[in-house]
Structure formats: C-alpha cells, structure tokens
Coordinates of C-alpha atoms in Angstrom, one line a residue:
M298 CA 30.7 1.4 -50.0
K299 CA 27.8 -0.9 -49.7
K300 CA 24.6 0.4 -51.4
R301 CA 21.6 0.9 -49.2
Y302 CA 19.1 -1.1 -51.2
A303 CA 19.3 -4.5 -52.8
I304 CA 16.4 -5.2 -55.1
G305 CA 15.7 -8.8 -56.0
I306 CA 13.7 -9.5 -59.1
D307 CA 12.1 -12.8 -60.2
A308 CA 11.2 -12.0 -63.8
G309 CA 8.2 -13.7 -65.5
L310 CA 4.6 -13.2 -66.5
T311 CA 4.1 -12.1 -62.9
T312 CA 7.3 -10.3 -61.8
G313 CA 8.2 -10.6 -58.1
V314 CA 10.1 -7.7 -56.5
C315 CA 11.7 -7.5 -53.1
V316 CA 13.4 -4.3 -51.9
Y317 CA 15.8 -5.1 -49.0
D318 CA 17.1 -2.2 -46.9
R319 CA 20.7 -3.2 -46.1
T320 CA 20.9 -0.5 -43.4
T321 CA 17.9 -1.6 -41.3
R322 CA 18.3 -5.3 -42.5
K323 CA 14.6 -5.4 -43.2
I324 CA 12.4 -5.8 -46.3
A325 CA 11.3 -2.3 -47.3
A326 CA 8.9 -3.4 -50.1
L327 CA 7.6 -6.6 -51.5
F328 CA 5.2 -6.8 -54.4
S329 CA 4.4 -8.6 -57.7
S330 CA 3.3 -6.8 -60.9
S331 CA 3.8 -6.8 -64.6
F332 CA 7.2 -6.5 -66.2
W333 CA 6.7 -2.8 -67.2
E334 CA 5.1 -1.8 -63.9
A335 CA 8.0 -3.3 -61.9
Y336 CA 10.6 -1.7 -64.2
G337 CA 8.9 1.8 -64.0
L338 CA 8.4 1.7 -60.2
I339 CA 12.1 0.8 -59.5
L340 CA 13.3 3.6 -61.9
R341 CA 11.0 6.1 -60.3
D342 CA 11.7 5.3 -56.6
Y343 CA 15.4 4.2 -56.5
T344 CA 18.6 5.7 -57.7
P345 CA 21.7 3.9 -59.2
E346 CA 23.9 5.4 -56.5
D347 CA 22.3 3.6 -53.6
T348 CA 20.7 0.5 -55.3
L349 CA 21.9 -2.9 -56.3
I350 CA 19.7 -4.9 -58.6
V351 CA 19.8 -8.7 -58.4
V352 CA 17.9 -10.6 -61.2
E353 CA 17.2 -14.3 -61.0
N354 CA 19.5 -16.0 -63.5
P355 CA 17.6 -16.1 -66.9
R356 CA 19.5 -19.2 -68.1
K357 CA 18.7 -21.5 -65.3
N358 CA 15.7 -23.2 -66.9
F359 CA 16.1 -25.9 -69.5
V360 CA 13.8 -28.6 -70.8
Y361 CA 14.7 -32.1 -71.7
N362 CA 12.6 -35.2 -72.2
R363 CA 14.4 -37.7 -70.1
N364 CA 11.9 -40.5 -70.1
S365 CA 9.3 -39.4 -72.6
R366 CA 6.4 -39.7 -70.1
Q367 CA 5.5 -36.1 -70.4
K368 CA 3.4 -35.1 -73.4
T369 CA 5.0 -33.0 -76.1
E370 CA 2.4 -30.2 -75.4
V371 CA 3.5 -30.0 -71.7
L372 CA 7.2 -29.8 -72.6
T373 CA 6.5 -27.2 -75.3
K374 CA 4.6 -25.0 -72.7
I375 CA 7.4 -25.4 -70.2
A376 CA 10.0 -24.4 -72.8
F377 CA 7.8 -21.4 -74.0
N378 CA 7.4 -20.1 -70.4
A379 CA 11.1 -20.5 -69.8
G380 CA 11.9 -18.6 -73.0
E381 CA 9.5 -15.7 -71.9
N382 CA 11.1 -15.5 -68.5
N383 CA 14.5 -15.6 -70.0
R384 CA 13.7 -12.7 -72.3
E385 CA 12.1 -10.6 -69.6
A386 CA 15.1 -11.1 -67.3
T387 CA 17.5 -10.2 -70.1
L388 CA 15.5 -7.0 -70.8
L389 CA 15.6 -6.0 -67.1
I390 CA 19.3 -6.7 -66.9
E391 CA 20.0 -4.5 -70.0
G392 CA 17.5 -1.8 -69.1
F393 CA 18.8 -1.3 -65.5
G394 CA 22.4 -1.5 -66.7
K395 CA 21.8 1.3 -69.2
A396 CA 20.1 3.3 -66.5
G397 CA 23.3 3.2 -64.5
F398 CA 22.4 0.5 -61.9
E399 CA 24.8 -2.1 -60.7
V400 CA 23.1 -5.4 -61.9
R401 CA 23.9 -8.9 -60.9
T402 CA 22.4 -12.2 -61.8
Q403 CA 22.0 -15.0 -59.3
T404 CA 20.8 -18.6 -59.4
P405 CA 18.8 -19.4 -56.3
E406 CA 20.2 -22.2 -54.2
G407 CA 18.4 -24.7 -52.1
E408 CA 14.6 -25.3 -52.0
K409 CA 12.0 -22.7 -52.6
W410 CA 10.7 -20.9 -49.5
N411 CA 7.1 -21.6 -48.5
A412 CA 5.1 -18.9 -46.7
A413 CA 5.9 -20.2 -43.2
Y414 CA 9.6 -20.5 -43.8
F415 CA 9.7 -17.0 -45.4
Q416 CA 8.1 -15.5 -42.3
T417 CA 10.5 -17.4 -40.0
I418 CA 13.7 -16.3 -41.9
T419 CA 12.7 -12.7 -42.7
R420 CA 10.5 -11.9 -39.7
C421 CA 8.1 -10.3 -42.3
D422 CA 4.5 -11.1 -41.8
L423 CA 3.2 -9.8 -45.1
R424 CA 1.1 -12.1 -47.2
T425 CA 3.3 -13.3 -50.1
N426 CA 3.2 -15.3 -53.3
A427 CA 5.9 -17.6 -54.7
H428 CA 7.3 -14.8 -57.0
E429 CA 7.7 -12.4 -54.2
R430 CA 9.4 -15.1 -52.0
D431 CA 11.7 -16.0 -54.9
A432 CA 12.7 -12.3 -55.3
A433 CA 13.4 -12.1 -51.5
R434 CA 15.6 -15.2 -51.6
L435 CA 17.9 -13.3 -54.0
V436 CA 18.6 -10.4 -51.7
F437 CA 17.6 -11.1 -48.1
G438 CA 20.7 -10.8 -45.9
L439 CA 23.0 -9.3 -48.5

C-alpha cells in the first residue's frame, strides 16, 4: 500500500523539507531549517507506517579542476560544502532508517525550479527558497 506522505529532504547547512500528501496530491508542509530541527520535527509529526522519506543523493557532488581557471580556495570551499552536505544526508538516511522509516535516495533530474516554475507545477503559492524547491522536486507527484 502506498504511504500517505512523501517527505523530500535537501540536506545542507540549510535543510529544505517538503511534505507531499499523496492522498490530496498537495504540498502539506514546506520549510527550511537546521539539520537537527528538520530531523526532530519529522520524527515528532510523522510515523514510519505512513511516511516515505526521500533524501537528495549525497554522492551527486564532485569537484574537479577541468581548466584551472578557478582558484584553489574556491575549489576547496566547494569541496568542503559538498562534504558537509554529504555527511548530513548520510546521517539523515541512517537516522530515519533506524527509526523505521522507508528511506530512498534520489538524484534530481533536469534543471532547478525557479519560484515561478515551482508555482506553476505545484499550484502552491507559498514563498520558497531554493532548498525548499529542491526538496519538493524529490517528492512532488510521487
């Protein structure tokens, strides 16, 4: 049986969360917060029996210096941020798995959604940031 909620999570310094209600086919909640706040709110408000967790693939980011035009400091910062996001995603996957949730990872396909496109696709007129839209892309329409 299909679980009622699909929760998309875009892990990072600012963690984007989208709760998609598969029964009503609408976004039930959309927010961004810290890692621990997002983790705690989901554990408090949703049960493993009726919730699927979808986390953005933690291994999608890699850094390479193709043409050496970027400074080493810039590449180091990108690599560091990718490592932080990777670790947070891994902790979410492990934590929700241990709590009994069905957890999937997904690599987003296509281009990022801007605010106007997000509103057109989802019919949700909430003000959003990129992290929230990335989380919504993971679960909208599942």
